[in-house]
Amino acid sequence: MRKKIIAGNWKMHGNRAEVRTLITELKQGVTAFPKIEMIVFPSFVFLAEVQALLQNSAIFLGAQNIYPAKSGAFTGEISTEMLVETGCKYVLVGHSERRSILREPLDFIAKKFKAVLQAGMCPVLCVGETQEEREKNMTEKVIDHQLQTVMDFCGLDAFREVIIAYEPVWAIGTGLTATPEQAQQVHQFIRTLFAKQDVELAQNLSLLYGGSVKADNAASLFAMPDVDGALVGGASLIAKDFLAIAKAAEQVSSVLC
Ligand code: PGA
C-alpha cells in the first residue's frame, strides 16, 4: 500500500531562529505518526543546518530547486552533487511559481527531473492548471502535456520511484482549495494515464495534492483513494498546523491498514 506523504515547501520563508524552532517541534511531533513520511523543503541557505538538526529523526530533507548539471560554470546555481552532499533525498521540480515567475519552460523542467534521478534523488514533479485553463475545461489536456513532456524526455521507467504533486495554480497560496472530488478526479486521471502503459507503476505512484492544504481540509482530501498526501506551503511553516495535517494523514493510514 502507498504510504501517505506530507511535504512542507517552506519557499522563501524563515530565518535561522524560526527554522530551528520549527524543526525541533516537528522532530518531537512526528514521532506520534509512524505510518506517514514527512519531508521538508527549506531554503538552500538552511539546508545544511536543517540536515544537522534532523539527525536521528524520521523527517527527510528536500531542496526547492536544482540546476540540471553535476557541476560547471553556472553562476548562482546549485548542482545535484551539492544537494546530495548536503543530505537531500528529494527535489521539487516544476513548481508553478518557478514556471510562472522564473519562466521555466517544460523542456527545462524535464531536464531537471532527469538530473535529479541521475543523482540518485527523488524528484517531486509539480503539475497543475491555471484558473483560466480550468474554466476553459482544459485541466486534463494541460496536465497531460506537462507529464508527457517529461515522459518523452526521460521515458516511462523514470516514473517508477518519483512523486507527482497535483497543484492547481489557482489554489496555491490563495486560500482556495480544490474540493476532495476535484482533487480525486485529477489524481485519478493522472494514475489512469500511467496505468494505460504500466498498471504496476501507476499503482505505486505517489500522488500528492497541493494548494491551500490546511488542518481543517486535510482529512477530507486524504480520504480520497488517489490522494496519497499533500505538498503544503503556508501551513508547513507552523509546526502545530503541519503536525495537524500529518495527524490527519496518520488517521487515514490507520483506517486503511
Ligand atoms: P500553499 O502552497 O499550501 O501555501 O497553497 C502550496 C505549494 O505551493 O506547494
CSV table of C-alpha atoms and ligand atoms in Angstrom, one decimal:
chain,number,residue,atom,x,y,z
A,1,MET,CA,0.0,0.0,0.0
A,2,ARG,CA,1.2,3.5,-0.8
A,3,LYS,CA,2.4,5.4,2.3
A,4,LYS,CA,0.9,8.9,2.9
A,5,ILE,CA,3.5,11.6,2.4
A,6,ILE,CA,3.3,15.1,4.0
A,7,ALA,CA,5.8,17.5,2.4
A,8,GLY,CA,6.4,21.1,3.6
A,9,ASN,CA,7.5,23.6,1.0
A,10,TRP,CA,8.9,26.5,3.0
A,11,LYS,CA,9.5,28.6,-0.1
A,12,MET,CA,11.5,31.8,0.6
A,13,HIS,CA,10.4,32.0,4.3
A,14,GLY,CA,12.0,31.8,7.7
A,15,ASN,CA,15.2,32.9,9.5
A,16,ARG,CA,17.7,30.8,11.4
A,17,ALA,CA,15.9,31.0,14.7
A,18,GLU,CA,12.5,30.2,13.2
A,19,VAL,CA,13.9,27.2,11.3
A,20,ARG,CA,15.5,25.9,14.4
A,21,THR,CA,12.2,26.1,16.4
A,22,LEU,CA,10.2,24.6,13.6
A,23,ILE,CA,12.5,21.6,13.1
A,24,THR,CA,12.7,21.0,16.9
A,25,GLU,CA,8.9,20.9,17.2
A,26,LEU,CA,8.4,18.8,14.1
A,27,LYS,CA,11.0,16.3,15.2
A,28,GLN,CA,9.2,15.8,18.5
A,29,GLY,CA,5.7,15.8,17.0
A,30,VAL,CA,6.4,13.4,14.1
A,31,THR,CA,7.2,10.5,16.4
A,32,ALA,CA,3.4,10.2,17.1
A,33,PHE,CA,2.8,9.5,13.4
A,34,PRO,CA,4.9,6.4,12.4
A,35,LYS,CA,2.7,5.5,9.4
A,36,ILE,CA,3.5,8.6,7.4
A,37,GLU,CA,6.5,10.0,5.7
A,38,MET,CA,7.4,13.7,6.3
A,39,ILE,CA,9.7,15.8,4.1
A,40,VAL,CA,10.7,19.4,4.5
A,41,PHE,CA,12.0,21.7,1.7
A,42,PRO,CA,13.9,24.6,3.4
A,43,SER,CA,15.6,27.4,1.6
A,44,PHE,CA,19.1,26.5,0.2
A,45,VAL,CA,20.9,28.5,2.9
A,46,PHE,CA,19.3,26.5,5.7
A,47,LEU,CA,19.8,23.0,4.1
A,48,ALA,CA,23.0,22.1,6.0
A,49,GLU,CA,21.7,23.4,9.3
A,50,VAL,CA,18.4,21.6,8.9
A,51,GLN,CA,20.2,18.4,7.9
A,52,ALA,CA,22.2,18.5,11.1
A,53,LEU,CA,19.1,19.2,13.2
A,54,LEU,CA,17.3,16.3,11.5
A,55,GLN,CA,19.8,13.7,12.7
A,56,ASN,CA,18.1,10.7,14.3
A,57,SER,CA,14.7,11.8,13.1
A,58,ALA,CA,12.2,10.3,10.6
A,59,ILE,CA,12.0,13.5,8.6
A,60,PHE,CA,13.6,13.7,5.2
A,61,LEU,CA,15.3,16.7,3.6
A,62,GLY,CA,14.5,18.1,0.2
A,63,ALA,CA,15.6,21.1,-1.9
A,64,GLN,CA,13.3,23.5,-3.7
A,65,ASN,CA,15.3,23.6,-6.9
A,66,ILE,CA,18.4,22.4,-8.8
A,67,TYR,CA,20.3,23.3,-11.9
A,68,PRO,CA,20.4,20.2,-14.1
A,69,ALA,CA,24.2,19.6,-14.1
A,70,LYS,CA,26.7,17.9,-11.8
A,71,SER,CA,28.9,21.0,-11.7
A,72,GLY,CA,30.1,23.8,-14.0
A,73,ALA,CA,30.1,27.5,-14.8
A,74,PHE,CA,26.5,28.3,-13.8
A,75,THR,CA,26.8,31.4,-11.6
A,76,GLY,CA,24.2,31.4,-8.8
A,77,GLU,CA,23.0,27.9,-9.4
A,78,ILE,CA,23.1,24.7,-7.2
A,79,SER,CA,24.2,21.4,-8.6
A,80,THR,CA,22.7,17.9,-8.0
A,81,GLU,CA,26.1,16.8,-6.4
A,82,MET,CA,25.9,19.7,-3.9
A,83,LEU,CA,22.4,18.7,-2.9
A,84,VAL,CA,23.4,15.0,-2.5
A,85,GLU,CA,26.4,16.0,-0.3
A,86,THR,CA,24.1,18.2,1.8
A,87,GLY,CA,21.8,15.2,2.5
A,88,CYS,CA,18.9,15.9,0.2
A,89,LYS,CA,16.8,13.0,-0.8
A,90,TYR,CA,14.1,14.9,-2.7
A,91,VAL,CA,13.9,17.9,-5.0
A,92,LEU,CA,10.9,20.0,-6.1
A,93,VAL,CA,10.7,20.2,-9.9
A,94,GLY,CA,8.3,22.3,-12.0
A,95,HIS,CA,6.7,24.2,-9.2
A,96,SER,CA,4.2,26.7,-10.7
A,97,GLU,CA,6.0,29.6,-9.0
A,98,ARG,CA,9.1,28.7,-11.0
A,99,ARG,CA,7.1,28.1,-14.1
A,100,SER,CA,5.4,31.5,-14.0
A,101,ILE,CA,7.7,33.9,-12.1
A,102,LEU,CA,11.0,32.4,-13.2
A,103,ARG,CA,9.6,31.5,-16.7
A,104,GLU,CA,10.9,27.9,-16.6
A,105,PRO,CA,9.8,26.0,-19.7
A,106,LEU,CA,8.6,22.4,-19.7
A,107,ASP,CA,11.7,21.1,-21.5
A,108,PHE,CA,14.0,22.6,-18.8
A,109,ILE,CA,11.8,21.0,-16.1
A,110,ALA,CA,12.2,17.7,-17.9
A,111,LYS,CA,16.0,18.1,-17.8
A,112,LYS,CA,15.9,18.9,-14.1
A,113,PHE,CA,13.7,15.8,-13.5
A,114,LYS,CA,16.3,13.6,-15.2
A,115,ALA,CA,19.2,15.2,-13.4
A,116,VAL,CA,17.6,14.6,-10.0
A,117,LEU,CA,17.1,11.0,-10.8
A,118,GLN,CA,20.6,10.5,-12.2
A,119,ALA,CA,22.0,11.9,-9.0
A,120,GLY,CA,20.0,9.3,-7.0
A,121,MET,CA,17.5,11.7,-5.5
A,122,CYS,CA,13.7,11.6,-5.9
A,123,PRO,CA,12.0,14.4,-7.9
A,124,VAL,CA,8.7,15.8,-6.8
A,125,LEU,CA,7.2,16.8,-10.1
A,126,CYS,CA,4.5,19.5,-9.7
A,127,VAL,CA,1.8,19.9,-12.3
A,128,GLY,CA,-1.4,21.9,-12.4
A,129,GLU,CA,-3.7,24.1,-14.4
A,130,THR,CA,-4.4,27.9,-14.1
A,131,GLN,CA,-7.9,29.3,-13.3
A,132,GLU,CA,-8.3,30.2,-16.9
A,133,GLU,CA,-7.4,26.8,-18.1
A,134,ARG,CA,-9.8,25.2,-15.7
A,135,GLU,CA,-12.6,27.5,-16.8
A,136,LYS,CA,-11.9,26.5,-20.4
A,137,ASN,CA,-12.2,22.9,-19.5
A,138,MET,CA,-8.5,22.3,-20.3
A,139,THR,CA,-7.3,20.8,-17.0
A,140,GLU,CA,-6.7,17.3,-18.2
A,141,LYS,CA,-5.1,18.5,-21.5
A,142,VAL,CA,-2.7,20.8,-19.6
A,143,ILE,CA,-1.7,18.1,-17.1
A,144,ASP,CA,-1.3,15.5,-19.9
A,145,HIS,CA,1.0,17.9,-21.8
A,146,GLN,CA,3.1,18.7,-18.6
A,147,LEU,CA,3.6,15.0,-17.9
A,148,GLN,CA,4.1,14.0,-21.5
A,149,THR,CA,6.9,16.4,-21.9
A,150,VAL,CA,8.8,14.9,-19.0
A,151,MET,CA,7.9,11.3,-20.2
A,152,ASP,CA,9.1,12.0,-23.7
A,153,PHE,CA,12.5,13.2,-22.4
A,154,CYS,CA,13.0,10.7,-19.6
A,155,GLY,CA,11.0,7.7,-20.5
A,156,LEU,CA,8.2,5.9,-18.7
A,157,ASP,CA,10.6,4.0,-16.4
A,158,ALA,CA,11.8,7.2,-14.9
A,159,PHE,CA,8.5,7.5,-13.1
A,160,ARG,CA,8.9,4.3,-11.2
A,161,GLU,CA,10.1,5.9,-7.9
A,162,VAL,CA,9.1,9.5,-8.1
A,163,ILE,CA,6.4,11.7,-6.6
A,164,ILE,CA,3.9,13.8,-8.6
A,165,ALA,CA,2.2,16.7,-6.9
A,166,TYR,CA,-1.0,18.0,-8.4
A,167,GLU,CA,-1.1,21.7,-7.6
A,168,PRO,CA,-3.9,23.7,-9.2
A,169,VAL,CA,-2.3,27.1,-9.7
A,170,TRP,CA,-5.5,28.9,-8.6
A,171,ALA,CA,-5.3,27.1,-5.2
A,172,ILE,CA,-1.7,27.9,-4.3
A,173,GLY,CA,-1.4,30.5,-1.6
A,174,THR,CA,-4.9,31.7,-2.3
A,175,GLY,CA,-6.9,30.0,0.5
A,176,LEU,CA,-9.0,28.3,-2.3
A,177,THR,CA,-8.7,24.6,-2.2
A,178,ALA,CA,-9.8,22.1,-4.8
A,179,THR,CA,-12.7,20.1,-3.3
A,180,PRO,CA,-11.8,16.5,-2.5
A,181,GLU,CA,-13.8,15.4,-5.5
A,182,GLN,CA,-11.9,17.8,-7.8
A,183,ALA,CA,-8.6,16.6,-6.5
A,184,GLN,CA,-9.6,13.0,-6.8
A,185,GLN,CA,-10.8,13.5,-10.4
A,186,VAL,CA,-7.4,14.8,-11.5
A,187,HIS,CA,-5.4,12.3,-9.4
A,188,GLN,CA,-7.4,9.5,-11.0
A,189,PHE,CA,-6.8,11.0,-14.4
A,190,ILE,CA,-3.0,11.0,-13.7
A,191,ARG,CA,-3.0,7.4,-12.4
A,192,THR,CA,-5.0,6.2,-15.4
A,193,LEU,CA,-2.7,7.9,-17.8
A,194,PHE,CA,0.2,5.9,-16.4
A,195,ALA,CA,-1.9,2.7,-16.0
A,196,LYS,CA,-2.5,2.7,-19.7
A,197,GLN,CA,1.2,1.9,-20.1
A,198,ASP,CA,2.1,0.1,-16.9
A,199,VAL,CA,-0.5,-0.8,-14.3
A,200,GLU,CA,2.0,-1.7,-11.5
A,201,LEU,CA,3.9,1.6,-12.0
A,202,ALA,CA,0.6,3.5,-11.8
A,203,GLN,CA,-0.4,1.7,-8.6
A,204,ASN,CA,2.9,2.5,-6.9
A,205,LEU,CA,3.0,6.2,-7.9
A,206,SER,CA,2.6,8.6,-5.1
A,207,LEU,CA,0.3,11.5,-6.0
A,208,LEU,CA,0.2,14.4,-3.6
A,209,TYR,CA,-2.3,17.3,-3.7
A,210,GLY,CA,-1.1,20.8,-3.1
A,211,GLY,CA,-2.9,24.2,-2.9
A,212,SER,CA,-4.0,25.7,0.4
A,213,VAL,CA,-4.0,22.4,2.3
A,214,LYS,CA,-4.8,23.2,6.0
A,215,ALA,CA,-5.6,21.2,9.1
A,216,ASP,CA,-9.3,21.6,8.5
A,217,ASN,CA,-9.4,20.4,4.9
A,218,ALA,CA,-6.6,17.7,5.0
A,219,ALA,CA,-8.7,14.8,6.3
A,220,SER,CA,-11.3,15.0,3.5
A,221,LEU,CA,-8.6,15.3,0.9
A,222,PHE,CA,-6.7,12.3,2.3
A,223,ALA,CA,-9.9,10.2,2.3
A,224,MET,CA,-9.8,10.2,-1.5
A,225,PRO,CA,-8.5,6.9,-2.9
A,226,ASP,CA,-5.9,8.5,-5.2
A,227,VAL,CA,-4.7,11.3,-2.9
A,228,ASP,CA,-1.5,10.0,-1.3
A,229,GLY,CA,-0.7,13.0,0.8
A,230,ALA,CA,0.0,16.7,0.5
A,231,LEU,CA,2.5,19.3,-0.6
A,232,VAL,CA,1.9,22.1,1.9
A,233,GLY,CA,3.1,25.7,1.6
A,234,GLY,CA,1.8,28.2,4.1
A,235,ALA,CA,0.6,25.7,6.7
A,236,SER,CA,4.0,24.0,6.8
A,237,LEU,CA,5.6,27.0,8.4
A,238,ILE,CA,3.8,26.5,11.7
A,239,ALA,CA,4.6,23.2,13.5
A,240,LYS,CA,1.2,22.9,15.1
A,241,ASP,CA,-0.6,23.3,11.7
A,242,PHE,CA,1.8,21.0,9.8
A,243,LEU,CA,1.5,18.3,12.5
A,244,ALA,CA,-2.3,18.6,12.4
A,245,ILE,CA,-2.1,17.8,8.7
A,246,ALA,CA,0.3,14.9,9.5
A,247,LYS,CA,-2.2,13.6,12.1
A,248,ALA,CA,-5.0,13.6,9.5
A,249,ALA,CA,-2.8,11.5,7.2
A,250,GLU,CA,-1.8,9.1,10.0
A,251,GLN,CA,-5.5,8.6,10.9
A,252,VAL,CA,-6.5,7.8,7.3
A,253,SER,CA,-3.5,5.4,7.1
A,254,SER,CA,-4.6,3.7,10.4
A,255,VAL,CA,-8.1,3.1,9.0
A,256,LEU,CA,-6.7,1.7,5.7
A,257,CYS,CA,-4.3,-0.7,7.4
B,1,PGA,P1,0.1,26.6,-0.2
B,1,PGA,O1,1.3,26.3,-1.2
B,1,PGA,O2,-0.1,25.5,0.7
B,1,PGA,O3,0.6,27.9,0.6
B,1,PGA,O4,-1.1,26.9,-1.1
B,1,PGA,C1,1.5,25.0,-1.8
B,1,PGA,C2,2.7,25.0,-2.7
B,1,PGA,O5,3.0,26.0,-3.3
B,1,PGA,O6,3.3,23.9,-2.8
